[in-house]
Short mmCIF file of C-alpha atoms in Angstrom, two decimals:
data_model
loop_
_atom_site.label_atom_id
_atom_site.label_comp_id
_atom_site.label_asym_id
_atom_site.label_seq_id
_atom_site.Cartn_x
_atom_site.Cartn_y
_atom_site.Cartn_z
CA MET V 1325 -1.40 17.07 5.60
CA THR V 1326 -3.09 19.09 2.91
CA SER V 1327 -6.82 19.66 2.72
CA GLU V 1328 -6.85 18.59 -0.94
CA ALA V 1329 -8.52 15.20 -1.49
CA VAL V 1330 -6.19 12.52 -2.82
CA PRO V 1331 -7.70 10.24 -5.50
CA ILE V 1332 -8.02 6.54 -4.71
CA SER V 1333 -9.31 3.71 -6.88
CA ASP V 1334 -12.32 1.63 -5.85
CA ASP V 1335 -10.05 -1.45 -5.55
CA ALA V 1336 -7.64 0.44 -3.30
CA ARG V 1337 -10.49 1.78 -1.16
CA GLN V 1338 -11.89 -1.73 -0.69
CA ALA V 1339 -8.45 -3.14 0.17
CA LEU V 1340 -7.80 -0.38 2.72
CA GLU V 1341 -11.26 -0.78 4.27
CA GLN V 1342 -10.70 -4.53 4.54
CA GLU V 1343 -7.28 -4.03 6.15
CA LEU V 1344 -8.83 -1.52 8.55
CA ALA V 1345 -11.51 -4.01 9.62
CA VAL V 1346 -8.89 -6.72 10.26
CA LEU V 1347 -6.69 -4.32 12.25
CA ARG V 1348 -9.63 -3.24 14.40
CA GLU V 1349 -10.45 -6.89 15.18
CA GLU V 1350 -6.81 -7.54 16.13
CA ARG V 1351 -6.71 -4.44 18.33
CA ASP V 1352 -9.98 -5.39 20.06
CA ALA V 1353 -8.66 -8.91 20.72
CA ILE V 1354 -5.47 -7.54 22.26
CA ALA V 1355 -7.40 -4.93 24.29
CA ALA V 1356 -9.59 -7.71 25.71
CA THR V 1357 -6.53 -9.66 26.92
CA VAL V 1358 -5.02 -6.53 28.47
CA ARG V 1359 -8.25 -5.88 30.39
CA GLU V 1360 -8.45 -9.52 31.54
CA HIS V 1361 -4.94 -9.41 33.01
CA ALA V 1362 -5.00 -5.83 34.30
CA THR V 1363 -5.49 -6.86 37.94
CA ASP V 1364 -2.99 -9.76 37.87
CA VAL V 1365 0.27 -8.90 39.56
CA GLY V 1366 2.27 -11.70 37.92
CA ASP V 1367 5.98 -12.14 37.48
CA TYR V 1368 8.48 -10.61 35.08
CA ALA V 1369 7.30 -12.80 32.21
CA ASP V 1370 3.71 -11.65 32.75
CA ARG V 1371 4.81 -8.02 32.76
CA ALA V 1372 6.90 -8.56 29.63
CA ASP V 1373 3.89 -10.13 27.91
CA GLU V 1374 1.73 -7.19 28.97
CA LEU V 1375 4.32 -4.77 27.59
CA ARG V 1376 4.40 -6.72 24.30
CA ARG V 1377 0.60 -6.53 24.02
CA ALA V 1378 0.65 -2.79 24.79
CA THR V 1379 3.34 -2.20 22.15
CA GLU V 1380 1.39 -4.23 19.57
CA SER V 1381 -1.76 -2.30 20.46
CA GLU V 1382 0.07 1.00 19.88
CA ARG V 1383 1.35 -0.23 16.49
CA LEU V 1384 -2.17 -1.25 15.47
CA ASP V 1385 -3.62 2.06 16.66
CA ALA V 1386 -1.06 4.00 14.59
CA ARG V 1387 -1.85 2.01 11.43
CA ILE V 1388 -5.60 2.36 12.07
CA ASP V 1389 -5.18 6.13 12.42
CA ASP V 1390 -3.17 6.25 9.14
CA LEU V 1391 -5.75 4.24 7.23
CA THR V 1392 -8.67 6.19 8.69
CA ALA V 1393 -7.06 9.49 7.68
CA ARG V 1394 -6.25 8.18 4.19
CA LEU V 1395 -9.80 6.99 3.62
CA ARG V 1396 -11.34 10.17 5.05
CA GLY V 1397 -9.23 12.36 2.75
CA ALA V 1398 -9.76 10.28 -0.39
CA GLU V 1399 -11.98 10.94 -3.35
CA THR V 1400 -12.70 8.34 -6.00
CA ALA V 1401 -10.12 8.41 -8.76
CA GLY V 1402 -11.26 8.74 -12.32
CA PRO V 1403 -9.66 6.92 -15.23
CA PRO V 1404 -5.94 7.58 -15.78
CA ASP V 1405 -4.76 10.03 -18.44
CA PRO V 1406 -4.40 7.93 -21.61
CA ASP V 1407 -1.21 9.77 -22.60
CA ARG V 1408 0.67 9.54 -19.30
CA ALA V 1409 1.39 6.68 -16.91
CA GLY V 1410 -0.48 6.94 -13.63
CA VAL V 1411 -2.32 4.91 -11.04
CA GLY V 1412 -4.68 2.69 -13.02
CA SER V 1413 -2.44 2.55 -16.09
CA SER V 1414 -1.21 -0.61 -17.75
CA VAL V 1415 2.33 0.06 -18.94
CA THR V 1416 4.48 -2.06 -21.23
CA VAL V 1417 8.17 -1.48 -20.62
CA GLU V 1418 11.23 -2.74 -22.47
CA PHE V 1419 14.31 -3.52 -20.41
CA PRO V 1420 17.96 -3.15 -21.53
CA ASP V 1421 18.14 -6.88 -22.41
CA GLY V 1422 15.24 -6.43 -24.88
CA SER V 1423 12.67 -8.24 -22.75
CA ARG V 1424 9.26 -6.65 -22.31
CA GLU V 1425 6.76 -6.78 -19.50
CA THR V 1426 3.35 -5.21 -19.03
CA VAL V 1427 2.65 -4.05 -15.49
CA ASP V 1428 -0.36 -2.39 -13.91
CA ILE V 1429 0.33 0.61 -11.67
CA VAL V 1430 -1.74 0.40 -8.49
CA GLU V 1431 -1.87 2.29 -5.23
CA VAL V 1432 -2.52 -0.73 -3.03
CA VAL V 1433 -1.76 -4.32 -3.98
CA VAL V 1434 -4.98 -6.25 -4.51
CA PRO V 1435 -5.38 -9.82 -5.78
CA SER V 1436 -4.80 -9.85 -9.53
CA ASP V 1437 -3.50 -12.09 -12.29
CA ALA V 1438 -1.59 -9.18 -13.84
CA PRO V 1439 1.90 -8.16 -12.73
CA LEU V 1440 1.53 -5.13 -10.45
CA VAL V 1441 3.78 -2.31 -9.31
CA THR V 1442 2.71 0.09 -6.64
CA SER V 1443 2.86 3.81 -7.27
CA ASP V 1444 5.38 4.19 -4.44
CA SER V 1445 7.76 1.42 -5.63
CA PRO V 1446 10.97 2.48 -7.44
CA LEU V 1447 9.62 1.45 -10.86
CA GLY V 1448 6.16 2.82 -10.12
CA LYS V 1449 7.57 6.21 -9.10
CA ALA V 1450 9.76 6.30 -12.20
CA LEU V 1451 6.81 5.57 -14.51
CA LEU V 1452 4.33 8.09 -13.07
CA GLY V 1453 3.66 10.97 -15.44
CA ARG V 1454 5.79 9.53 -18.24
CA ARG V 1455 4.78 8.93 -21.87
CA VAL V 1456 5.36 6.27 -24.53
CA GLY V 1457 8.97 6.49 -25.68
CA ASP V 1458 10.27 7.88 -22.38
CA ARG V 1459 13.18 6.09 -20.77
CA VAL V 1460 13.05 5.81 -16.97
CA ALA V 1461 15.79 5.03 -14.47
CA TYR V 1462 15.12 3.34 -11.14
CA SER V 1463 16.75 1.24 -8.45
CA ALA V 1464 16.13 -2.49 -8.68
CA PRO V 1465 17.26 -5.20 -6.23
CA ASP V 1466 20.20 -5.98 -8.54
CA GLY V 1467 21.19 -2.31 -8.85
CA ASP V 1468 20.22 0.76 -10.86
CA THR V 1469 18.63 0.06 -14.23
CA THR V 1470 16.49 1.61 -16.94
CA ALA V 1471 13.39 0.77 -18.93
CA ARG V 1472 11.67 2.35 -21.93
CA ILE V 1473 7.90 2.78 -22.08
CA VAL V 1474 6.63 1.14 -25.27
CA ALA V 1475 2.85 1.16 -24.65
CA LEU V 1476 0.24 2.67 -22.31
CA GLY V 1477 -3.32 1.65 -21.63
CA ALA V 1478 -5.91 1.49 -18.88
CA ARG V 1479 -5.68 -1.31 -16.34
CA THR V 1480 -8.09 -4.08 -17.27
CA SER V 1481 -8.24 -6.20 -14.10
#
């Protein structure tokens, strides 16, 4: 991990902080059940359940560590470059069939009425740093495809 701070939007910070709070509650609930049953000898099913809780606790701890590190190393992102697609941009793309769609590029999915693509999705990665008129190629569920950027703006929602 680099020491350079990685920009994050206010919406993304709030979503990550909310996820972190939920994960901590889940972990605490599981930890309480593990402590309650720590002295029970039990049968194979009890031991299997204890192992499942321990595995789930480890998964939660790993995600909590990831989120904590991400939030600790994040600085607040400024507005996106108006000439290049980036996190916080609203991008209108034209597909090979002539249809157009405007999508907002976000880091973390948050409730919104606008169509969203995350910056680490195939389309999101293809759009980052590109300008109006650029054609991008990316992998879609139906196979590889292209799109052309026809307009850029700042995300409004």
